[in-house]
mmCIF file of C-alpha atoms in Angstrom:
data_model
loop_
_atom_site.group_PDB
_atom_site.id
_atom_site.type_symbol
_atom_site.label_atom_id
_atom_site.label_comp_id
_atom_site.label_asym_id
_atom_site.label_seq_id
_atom_site.Cartn_x
_atom_site.Cartn_y
_atom_site.Cartn_z
ATOM 1 C CA MET A 452 50.643 -51.024 5.579
ATOM 2 C CA ALA A 453 47.603 -52.712 4.154
ATOM 3 C CA PRO A 454 44.864 -50.766 2.338
ATOM 4 C CA TYR A 455 42.224 -51.561 5.062
ATOM 5 C CA LEU A 456 44.709 -50.407 7.679
ATOM 6 C CA LEU A 457 44.888 -47.098 6.013
ATOM 7 C CA LEU A 458 41.229 -46.743 5.968
ATOM 8 C CA VAL A 459 40.752 -47.678 9.432
ATOM 9 C CA LEU A 460 43.408 -44.701 10.454
ATOM 10 C CA HIS A 461 41.875 -42.221 8.459
ATOM 11 C CA ILE A 462 38.311 -43.068 10.126
ATOM 12 C CA LEU A 463 39.867 -42.681 13.443
ATOM 13 C CA PHE A 464 41.217 -39.345 12.389
ATOM 14 C CA PHE A 465 37.750 -38.396 11.089
ATOM 15 C CA LEU A 466 36.070 -39.756 14.375
ATOM 16 C CA THR A 467 38.658 -37.991 16.562
ATOM 17 C CA GLY A 468 38.343 -34.727 14.608
ATOM 18 C CA LEU A 469 41.941 -35.011 13.192
ATOM 19 C CA SER A 470 41.121 -34.919 9.301
ATOM 20 C CA GLY A 471 44.579 -34.293 8.175
ATOM 21 C CA ILE A 472 48.148 -35.201 8.800
ATOM 22 C CA HIS A 473 50.530 -32.334 9.432
ATOM 23 C CA GLY A 474 48.186 -29.606 8.630
ATOM 24 C CA VAL A 475 46.377 -30.841 5.435
ATOM 25 C CA SER A 476 42.947 -32.358 5.416
ATOM 26 C CA THR A 477 40.363 -33.697 2.891
ATOM 27 C CA VAL A 478 37.789 -36.538 2.344
ATOM 28 C CA SER A 479 38.695 -40.138 2.886
ATOM 29 C CA HIS A 480 36.661 -42.404 0.383
ATOM 30 C CA VAL A 481 35.139 -41.221 -2.660
ATOM 31 C CA SER A 482 33.162 -43.275 -5.116
ATOM 32 C CA VAL A 483 32.993 -42.300 -9.073
ATOM 33 C CA SER A 484 31.312 -43.626 -11.816
ATOM 34 C CA GLU A 485 33.443 -44.789 -15.004
ATOM 35 C CA GLY A 486 33.789 -41.884 -17.327
ATOM 36 C CA GLY A 487 32.568 -39.507 -14.530
ATOM 37 C CA SER A 488 34.605 -36.606 -12.885
ATOM 38 C CA ILE A 489 35.179 -35.434 -9.643
ATOM 39 C CA THR A 490 36.639 -32.269 -7.838
ATOM 40 C CA ILE A 491 38.810 -33.027 -4.319
ATOM 41 C CA PRO A 492 39.470 -30.025 -2.148
ATOM 42 C CA CYS A 493 42.465 -29.974 0.053
ATOM 43 C CA LEU A 494 42.468 -27.740 2.945
ATOM 44 C CA TYR A 495 45.823 -26.646 4.427
ATOM 45 C CA HIS A 496 46.609 -24.525 7.557
ATOM 46 C CA HIS A 497 47.802 -21.122 7.562
ATOM 47 C CA GLY A 498 51.212 -20.202 6.764
ATOM 48 C CA TYR A 499 51.519 -22.378 3.539
ATOM 49 C CA GLU A 500 49.671 -20.151 1.264
ATOM 50 C CA GLU A 501 52.858 -19.525 -0.647
ATOM 51 C CA HIS A 502 54.352 -22.946 -0.881
ATOM 52 C CA VAL A 503 54.093 -25.547 -3.698
ATOM 53 C CA LYS A 504 50.862 -27.917 -3.667
ATOM 54 C CA TYR A 505 50.902 -31.070 -5.786
ATOM 55 C CA TRP A 506 48.803 -34.311 -6.217
ATOM 56 C CA CYS A 507 50.540 -37.756 -6.671
ATOM 57 C CA SER A 508 48.918 -41.281 -6.542
ATOM 58 C CA GLY A 509 50.625 -44.224 -5.030
ATOM 59 C CA TYR A 510 50.243 -46.668 -2.071
ATOM 60 C CA PHE A 511 52.890 -44.944 0.061
ATOM 61 C CA PHE A 512 53.343 -41.167 -0.239
ATOM 62 C CA ASN A 513 57.438 -41.549 -0.248
ATOM 63 C CA PHE A 514 56.765 -43.623 -3.479
ATOM 64 C CA CYS A 515 53.845 -41.882 -4.888
ATOM 65 C CA SER A 516 54.072 -40.329 -8.472
ATOM 66 C CA THR A 517 53.500 -36.756 -8.914
ATOM 67 C CA LEU A 518 50.873 -36.189 -11.484
ATOM 68 C CA MET A 519 50.170 -32.208 -11.160
ATOM 69 C CA ARG A 520 51.973 -29.120 -9.208
ATOM 70 C CA THR A 521 50.826 -25.675 -8.717
ATOM 71 C CA ASP A 522 54.365 -24.403 -9.728
ATOM 72 C CA SER A 523 54.507 -26.161 -12.995
ATOM 73 C CA GLN A 524 51.196 -27.338 -14.509
ATOM 74 C CA SER A 525 51.464 -29.427 -17.816
ATOM 75 C CA ALA A 526 48.676 -29.289 -20.215
ATOM 76 C CA SER A 527 45.954 -32.115 -19.447
ATOM 77 C CA ASN A 528 42.746 -32.723 -20.847
ATOM 78 C CA TRP A 529 41.747 -34.823 -17.525
ATOM 79 C CA LEU A 530 43.460 -33.339 -14.849
ATOM 80 C CA SER A 531 43.877 -29.817 -13.309
ATOM 81 C CA ILE A 532 44.989 -28.181 -9.981
ATOM 82 C CA ALA A 533 44.374 -24.737 -8.774
ATOM 83 C CA ASP A 534 45.082 -22.903 -5.450
ATOM 84 C CA ASN A 535 42.954 -20.391 -3.608
ATOM 85 C CA VAL A 536 45.310 -18.678 -1.100
ATOM 86 C CA THR A 537 42.469 -16.979 0.449
ATOM 87 C CA THR A 538 40.528 -19.818 1.488
ATOM 88 C CA ARG A 539 43.699 -21.748 1.881
ATOM 89 C CA VAL A 540 42.219 -24.564 -0.255
ATOM 90 C CA PHE A 541 43.588 -25.966 -3.597
ATOM 91 C CA THR A 542 41.643 -28.281 -5.495
ATOM 92 C CA VAL A 543 42.083 -31.080 -8.042
ATOM 93 C CA THR A 544 39.809 -32.104 -10.980
ATOM 94 C CA MET A 545 39.858 -35.301 -12.348
ATOM 95 C CA LYS A 546 37.955 -36.098 -15.606
ATOM 96 C CA ASN A 547 36.774 -39.095 -17.658
ATOM 97 C CA LEU A 548 37.921 -41.344 -15.037
ATOM 98 C CA GLN A 549 38.784 -44.988 -15.870
ATOM 99 C CA LEU A 550 38.121 -48.101 -14.087
ATOM 100 C CA GLY A 551 40.403 -48.750 -11.147
ATOM 101 C CA SER A 552 40.764 -47.801 -7.433
ATOM 102 C CA GLY A 553 43.625 -46.464 -5.869
ATOM 103 C CA TYR A 554 45.238 -43.872 -3.171
ATOM 104 C CA TYR A 555 45.805 -40.252 -4.095
ATOM 105 C CA TRP A 556 47.619 -37.483 -1.794
ATOM 106 C CA CYS A 557 47.085 -33.860 -1.332
ATOM 107 C CA ALA A 558 50.581 -32.595 -0.462
ATOM 108 C CA VAL A 559 51.914 -29.202 0.481
ATOM 109 C CA GLU A 560 55.632 -28.808 -0.117
ATOM 110 C CA LYS A 561 57.209 -28.691 3.419
ATOM 111 C CA GLY A 562 53.810 -28.336 4.864
ATOM 112 C CA GLY A 563 52.176 -31.773 5.194
ATOM 113 C CA THR A 564 50.184 -34.412 3.351
ATOM 114 C CA THR A 565 47.157 -36.382 3.558
ATOM 115 C CA HIS A 566 45.529 -39.146 1.412
ATOM 116 C CA LEU A 567 42.187 -40.343 0.094
ATOM 117 C CA TYR A 568 40.873 -43.616 -1.575
ATOM 118 C CA LEU A 569 39.194 -43.363 -4.841
ATOM 119 C CA SER A 570 37.100 -45.986 -6.490
ATOM 120 C CA VAL A 571 35.807 -45.974 -9.627
ATOM 121 C CA ALA A 572 33.415 -48.404 -11.060
ATOM 122 C CA THR A 573 30.954 -49.439 -13.715
ATOM 123 C CA GLY A 574 27.422 -48.360 -13.212
ATOM 124 C CA THR A 575 25.941 -45.624 -10.722
ATOM 125 C CA ALA A 576 28.489 -44.372 -7.951
ATOM 126 C CA ARG A 577 27.525 -45.695 -4.504
ATOM 127 C CA LEU A 578 27.409 -41.909 -3.244
ATOM 128 C CA TYR A 579 27.014 -38.826 -5.510
ATOM 129 C CA VAL A 580 25.383 -35.511 -5.800
ATOM 130 C CA ASP A 581 23.549 -33.878 -8.563
ATOM 131 C CA GLN A 582 25.930 -30.907 -8.584
ATOM 132 C CA GLN A 583 29.333 -30.413 -6.755
ATOM 133 C CA HIS A 584 28.818 -26.925 -7.035
ATOM 134 C CA VAL A 585 25.608 -24.872 -5.505
ATOM 135 C CA THR A 586 25.060 -21.444 -5.335
ATOM 136 C CA GLY A 587 22.783 -19.625 -2.551
ATOM 137 C CA VAL A 588 22.018 -16.070 -1.376
ATOM 138 C CA GLU A 589 22.626 -14.547 1.866
ATOM 139 C CA GLY A 590 19.673 -14.836 4.181
ATOM 140 C CA GLN A 591 18.140 -17.660 1.940
ATOM 141 C CA SER A 592 18.626 -21.361 1.737
ATOM 142 C CA VAL A 593 20.208 -24.030 -0.493
ATOM 143 C CA THR A 594 19.459 -27.768 -1.100
ATOM 144 C CA VAL A 595 21.815 -30.538 -1.743
ATOM 145 C CA ASN A 596 20.808 -34.015 -2.568
ATOM 146 C CA CYS A 597 23.154 -36.687 -1.741
ATOM 147 C CA ASN A 598 22.132 -40.221 -3.565
ATOM 148 C CA TYR A 599 23.453 -43.442 -1.956
ATOM 149 C CA SER A 600 23.192 -46.898 -2.223
ATOM 150 C CA ASN A 601 25.454 -48.266 0.531
ATOM 151 C CA SER A 602 24.296 -48.205 4.115
ATOM 152 C CA GLY A 603 25.489 -46.695 7.319
ATOM 153 C CA ASP A 604 25.335 -43.599 9.413
ATOM 154 C CA PHE A 605 25.030 -40.172 7.701
ATOM 155 C CA CYS A 606 26.323 -36.722 8.402
ATOM 156 C CA TRP A 607 26.877 -33.297 6.819
ATOM 157 C CA CYS A 608 30.184 -31.592 7.615
ATOM 158 C CA ARG A 609 32.235 -28.685 6.807
ATOM 159 C CA LEU A 610 35.664 -29.281 5.529
ATOM 160 C CA GLY A 611 38.204 -28.697 8.403
ATOM 161 C CA GLY A 612 35.116 -27.654 10.479
ATOM 162 C CA SER A 613 32.505 -29.550 12.658
ATOM 163 C CA CYS A 614 29.553 -31.905 11.391
ATOM 164 C CA VAL A 615 25.909 -32.187 11.973
ATOM 165 C CA VAL A 616 25.174 -36.246 12.697
ATOM 166 C CA ARG A 617 21.487 -35.637 13.738
ATOM 167 C CA THR A 618 18.436 -34.396 11.715
ATOM 168 C CA VAL A 619 18.953 -31.090 12.643
ATOM 169 C CA GLY A 620 21.702 -28.906 13.584
ATOM 170 C CA ASN A 621 24.005 -25.610 13.272
ATOM 171 C CA LEU A 622 26.958 -24.805 11.010
ATOM 172 C CA ASP A 623 28.636 -21.492 11.623
ATOM 173 C CA GLY A 624 25.287 -19.761 12.062
ATOM 174 C CA ALA A 625 23.467 -21.499 9.255
ATOM 175 C CA SER A 626 20.638 -24.022 10.263
ATOM 176 C CA VAL A 627 20.967 -27.466 8.761
ATOM 177 C CA GLU A 628 18.293 -30.074 8.238
ATOM 178 C CA LEU A 629 19.067 -33.610 7.106
ATOM 179 C CA LYS A 630 16.188 -35.785 5.717
ATOM 180 C CA ARG A 631 16.525 -39.336 4.105
ATOM 181 C CA ILE A 632 13.865 -40.115 1.573
ATOM 182 C CA LEU A 633 13.193 -42.753 -1.010
ATOM 183 C CA ALA A 634 12.482 -41.263 -4.391
ATOM 184 C CA ASN A 635 11.955 -43.138 -7.768
ATOM 185 C CA GLY A 636 13.460 -46.255 -6.179
ATOM 186 C CA LYS A 637 16.385 -44.192 -4.847
ATOM 187 C CA LYS A 638 17.840 -43.527 -1.499
ATOM 188 C CA VAL A 639 18.397 -39.703 -1.057
ATOM 189 C CA MET A 640 19.595 -37.838 1.702
ATOM 190 C CA ILE A 641 18.439 -33.995 1.490
ATOM 191 C CA VAL A 642 20.746 -31.513 3.081
ATOM 192 C CA THR A 643 18.975 -28.169 3.517
ATOM 193 C CA MET A 644 20.987 -25.293 4.844
ATOM 194 C CA SER A 645 18.985 -22.019 5.482
ATOM 195 C CA GLN A 646 19.608 -18.477 6.849
ATOM 196 C CA LEU A 647 22.918 -18.378 5.029
ATOM 197 C CA LYS A 648 25.660 -16.022 5.539
ATOM 198 C CA MET A 649 28.380 -14.837 3.704
ATOM 199 C CA LYS A 650 30.815 -16.831 5.932
ATOM 200 C CA ASN A 651 29.125 -20.027 4.812
ATOM 201 C CA THR A 652 30.872 -20.221 1.734
ATOM 202 C CA GLY A 653 33.329 -23.221 1.360
ATOM 203 C CA TRP A 654 33.690 -26.999 1.026
ATOM 204 C CA TYR A 655 31.299 -29.260 2.615
ATOM 205 C CA TRP A 656 30.960 -32.907 2.391
ATOM 206 C CA CYS A 657 27.922 -35.343 2.868
ATOM 207 C CA ALA A 658 28.885 -38.899 4.466
ATOM 208 C CA VAL A 659 26.981 -42.092 4.250
ATOM 209 C CA GLY A 660 28.696 -45.073 6.031
ATOM 210 C CA ASP A 661 32.463 -45.051 4.873
ATOM 211 C CA LEU A 662 31.751 -43.182 1.748
ATOM 212 C CA GLN A 663 31.949 -39.012 1.366
ATOM 213 C CA MET A 664 31.228 -36.732 -1.355
ATOM 214 C CA PRO A 665 32.620 -33.057 -1.340
ATOM 215 C CA VAL A 666 30.284 -29.977 -2.348
ATOM 216 C CA HIS A 667 31.351 -26.470 -2.519
ATOM 217 C CA ILE A 668 28.607 -23.809 -1.586
ATOM 218 C CA THR A 669 28.953 -20.146 -2.583
ATOM 219 C CA VAL A 670 26.924 -17.572 -0.769
ATOM 220 C CA ASN A 671 26.295 -14.465 -2.785
ATOM 221 C CA GLN A 672 24.988 -11.075 -1.434
ATOM 222 C CA PRO A 673 21.561 -10.349 -2.411
ATOM 223 C CA THR A 674 20.946 -7.968 -5.225
ATOM 224 C CA THR A 675 19.399 -4.534 -4.608
ATOM 225 C CA THR A 676 15.843 -5.905 -5.765
ATOM 226 C CA GLN A 677 16.391 -9.174 -3.656
ATOM 227 C CA SER A 678 17.460 -7.112 -0.590
ATOM 228 C CA ASN A 679 14.700 -4.808 -0.679
ATOM 229 C CA THR A 680 12.030 -7.239 -1.264
ATOM 230 C CA THR A 681 13.538 -9.456 1.685
ATOM 231 C CA THR A 682 13.303 -6.471 3.820
ATOM 232 C CA THR A 683 10.100 -5.458 3.025
ATOM 233 C CA ASN A 684 8.679 -8.714 3.319
ATOM 234 C CA GLN A 685 10.193 -8.801 6.864
ATOM 235 C CA LYS A 686 9.139 -5.383 7.857
ATOM 236 C CA ASN A 687 5.696 -5.690 6.319
ATOM 237 C CA GLY A 688 5.029 -9.489 7.299
ATOM 238 C CA GLY A 689 3.354 -8.439 10.439
ATOM 239 C CA THR A 690 1.696 -5.166 8.961
ATOM 240 C CA ASP A 691 0.186 -7.358 6.153
ATOM 241 C CA GLU A 692 -1.509 -9.733 8.638
ATOM 242 C CA LYS A 693 -2.737 -6.882 10.486
ATOM 243 C CA ARG A 694 -4.233 -5.058 7.555
ATOM 244 C CA GLN A 695 -5.893 -8.378 6.379
ATOM 245 C CA GLU A 696 -7.444 -8.630 9.783
ATOM 246 C CA ARG A 697 -8.781 -5.205 9.721
ATOM 247 C CA ILE A 698 -10.246 -5.559 6.132
ATOM 248 C CA GLN A 699 -11.928 -8.778 7.152
ATOM 249 C CA SER A 700 -13.399 -6.955 10.341
ATOM 250 C CA LEU A 701 -14.697 -4.183 8.062
ATOM 251 C CA LEU A 702 -16.211 -6.563 5.594
ATOM 252 C CA VAL A 703 -18.171 -8.118 8.537
ATOM 253 C CA VAL A 704 -19.315 -4.846 9.821
ATOM 254 C CA LEU A 705 -20.544 -3.594 6.594
ATOM 255 C CA LEU A 706 -22.304 -7.031 5.623
ATOM 256 C CA ILE A 707 -24.688 -6.810 8.483
ATOM 257 C CA PRO A 708 -26.401 -3.678 7.724
ATOM 258 C CA LEU A 709 -26.143 -4.241 4.027
ATOM 259 C CA SER A 710 -27.808 -7.652 4.752
ATOM 260 C CA LEU A 711 -30.557 -5.777 6.804
ATOM 261 C CA LEU A 712 -31.093 -3.222 4.182
ATOM 262 C CA VAL A 713 -31.669 -5.988 1.582
ATOM 263 C CA VAL A 714 -34.234 -7.595 3.876
ATOM 264 C CA VAL A 715 -36.166 -4.372 4.313
ATOM 265 C CA ILE A 716 -36.180 -3.539 0.501
ATOM 266 C CA ALA A 717 -37.121 -7.070 -0.126
ATOM 267 C CA GLY A 718 -40.209 -7.033 2.376
ATOM 268 C CA THR A 719 -41.148 -3.408 1.112
ATOM 269 C CA LEU A 720 -41.514 -4.665 -2.418
ATOM 270 C CA VAL A 721 -43.537 -7.973 -1.426
ATOM 271 C CA THR A 722 -45.865 -5.636 0.526
ATOM 272 C CA LEU A 723 -46.199 -3.156 -2.318
ATOM 273 C CA LYS A 724 -47.192 -6.063 -4.601
ATOM 274 C CA LYS A 725 -49.625 -7.545 -2.253
ATOM 275 C CA LEU A 726 -51.400 -4.193 -1.861
ATOM 276 C CA ARG A 727 -51.752 -3.763 -5.704
ATOM 277 C CA LYS A 728 -53.104 -7.409 -6.215
ATOM 278 C CA GLN A 729 -55.820 -6.509 -3.480
ATOM 279 C CA LYS A 730 -56.447 -2.969 -5.147
ATOM 280 C CA ASP A 731 -56.988 -4.705 -8.575
ATOM 281 C CA LYS A 732 -59.118 -7.574 -7.180
ATOM 282 C CA LYS A 733 -61.550 -5.153 -5.485
ATOM 283 C CA ALA A 734 -61.815 -3.020 -8.671
ATOM 284 C CA LYS A 735 -62.732 -6.228 -10.667
ATOM 285 C CA ASP A 736 -65.198 -7.422 -8.050
ATOM 286 C CA GLN A 737 -67.282 -4.035 -8.264
ATOM 287 C CA PRO A 738 -70.202 -4.091 -10.806
ATOM 288 C CA ALA A 739 -70.021 -1.825 -13.772
ATOM 289 C CA ASN A 740 -72.350 1.382 -13.785
ATOM 290 C CA THR A 741 -74.184 0.905 -16.952
ATOM 291 C CA SER A 742 -76.856 3.611 -16.382
ATOM 292 C CA VAL A 743 -76.664 6.778 -18.681
ATOM 293 C CA GLN A 744 -78.588 9.741 -17.349
ATOM 294 C CA SER A 745 -80.261 11.859 -19.588
ATOM 295 C CA ALA A 746 -78.697 15.118 -21.004
ATOM 296 C CA ASP A 747 -81.712 16.890 -19.574
ATOM 297 C CA SER A 748 -82.431 15.569 -16.212
ATOM 298 C CA GLU A 749 -85.497 17.715 -15.742
ATOM 299 C CA PRO A 750 -88.476 15.440 -15.573
ATOM 300 C CA ASN A 751 -90.989 15.854 -18.463
ATOM 301 C CA ILE A 752 -93.826 18.133 -17.447
ATOM 302 C CA THR A 753 -97.156 18.296 -19.156
ATOM 303 C CA TYR A 754 -99.025 21.494 -18.951
ATOM 304 C CA SER A 755 -103.021 21.785 -19.526
ATOM 305 C CA THR A 756 -105.688 24.214 -19.486
ATOM 306 C CA VAL A 757 -109.018 23.534 -18.156
ATOM 307 C CA SER A 758 -111.787 25.853 -19.066
ATOM 308 C CA HIS A 759 -115.453 25.820 -17.489
ATOM 309 C CA THR A 760 -118.062 26.687 -19.997
ATOM 310 C CA ARG A 761 -120.631 27.863 -17.554
ATOM 311 C CA GLY A 762 -120.595 29.888 -14.188
ATOM 312 C CA THR A 763 -118.217 32.529 -12.961
ATOM 313 C CA ALA A 764 -115.020 32.694 -11.438
ATOM 314 C CA GLN A 765 -116.858 33.078 -7.894
ATOM 315 C CA GLN A 766 -118.842 29.801 -8.305
ATOM 316 C CA GLY A 767 -117.500 26.472 -6.849
ATOM 317 C CA LEU A 768 -115.737 24.185 -8.800
ATOM 318 C CA ASN A 769 -118.168 21.328 -8.121
ATOM 319 C CA PRO A 770 -118.993 19.659 -11.371
ATOM 320 C CA GLU A 771 -122.071 18.499 -10.214
ATOM 321 C CA SER A 772 -123.517 21.972 -9.643
ATOM 322 C CA HIS A 773 -121.932 23.578 -12.588
ATOM 323 C CA GLY A 774 -122.071 21.269 -15.398
ATOM 324 C CA ASP A 775 -119.622 19.929 -17.809
ATOM 325 C CA LEU A 776 -115.604 20.654 -17.781
ATOM 326 C CA TYR A 777 -113.280 20.742 -20.333
ATOM 327 C CA SER A 778 -109.695 20.311 -20.177
ATOM 328 C CA THR A 779 -107.012 21.097 -23.002
ATOM 329 C CA VAL A 780 -103.798 19.099 -22.338
ATOM 330 C CA ILE A 781 -100.845 20.588 -24.397
ATOM 331 C CA PRO A 782 -97.538 18.946 -23.639
ATOM 332 C CA LYS A 783 -94.664 21.127 -23.283
ATOM 333 C CA GLN A 784 -91.822 20.779 -25.821
ATOM 334 C CA HIS A 785 -88.404 20.275 -24.368
ATOM 335 C CA ARG A 786 -85.086 20.574 -25.845
ATOM 336 C CA THR A 787 -84.577 16.883 -25.737
ATOM 337 C CA ALA A 788 -86.492 14.213 -27.791
ATOM 338 C CA GLN A 789 -90.331 13.966 -26.871
ATOM 339 C CA ARG A 790 -90.972 10.581 -24.981
ATOM 340 C CA GLU A 791 -94.246 9.102 -23.914
ATOM 341 C CA ALA A 792 -95.571 9.872 -20.432
ATOM 342 C CA GLU A 793 -94.938 7.383 -17.869
ATOM 343 C CA PRO A 794 -96.299 6.459 -14.640
ATOM 344 C CA GLY A 795 -95.160 8.727 -11.766
ATOM 345 C CA ASP A 796 -94.759 11.773 -14.267
ATOM 346 C CA VAL A 797 -96.339 14.856 -12.938
ATOM 347 C CA VAL A 798 -99.016 16.467 -14.893
ATOM 348 C CA TYR A 799 -99.760 20.142 -14.448
ATOM 349 C CA SER A 800 -103.126 21.905 -15.354
ATOM 350 C CA THR A 801 -105.174 24.834 -15.064
ATOM 351 C CA VAL A 802 -109.006 24.602 -14.844
ATOM 352 C CA ALA A 803 -111.254 27.366 -15.664
ATOM 353 C CA ALA A 804 -115.024 27.204 -15.233
ATOM 354 C CA HIS A 805 -117.207 28.660 -17.941
ATOM 355 C CA GLN A 806 -120.946 29.528 -17.690
ATOM 356 C CA ARG A 807 -123.420 28.022 -20.016
#
């Protein structure tokens, strides 16, 4: 049978959901760089856990050359085989691959076989992933970058299960999102699996055109700290938002009276400052009182004695009838310094008439 007929046959099996022959399934076409390594998963059906598994190469299965068996593994630095009877998957890892292409077979003794086409070329592989083994945490998400240079439809499938061929989908309870981007001149299909569950642990593969690349995802249970943090965040998510809303409302309520209080205080200070300026200006415009009152405010008084030289006391005081009048003026001494009599000062006198 020609190689392209085998490839067409395997593609038909993939499109119809029959990924294996006689109870064994794997990917159909893998591309690897020279000197690189690859791990191939082979899924077998229930009931063959105790059977021998082996890996062989050749165009036809009946004439293929056995390279490694699970019951008699020979030491090899480039090839190894391991069987996980719990998941019913045995894996073959090949390292330091050399140039060339060929068919390889996953075989279960008395249980079935299936084949794949492996091409090793110089330069970068046409479809590869950064890591074939990815670890995630239950309830969280993982991301797988499938780098490719070929063309064709793309999808994300679980080995032995269903596929997501659109941009979004669901695999065993986990949400799947597919996105194609161009990063640094390279075409990348980003696969994101979120809301992981423990049952999502297993082998998957991304496909672009006729190429596939297997990827193993391990989902671990969250640690105590992670679990408590996740639970607390989920429970307190709405509470935190409500608390923030209450705080914002309280700040608004407090901000209004505080603003009014600031305005009142500022107005009061401005008013007091104006009043003080007006008072200072009024005091400055008023004339200074430079008068000094005498220590003895009592006006100066001058006492005098007037004696008449002729006549008696009963006589009249007319000077024409009685003759000359004599007056003796004696200023009264005060406690304060004596000053000259000024107009307006009052002079008191006693006039006495004397007979000639």
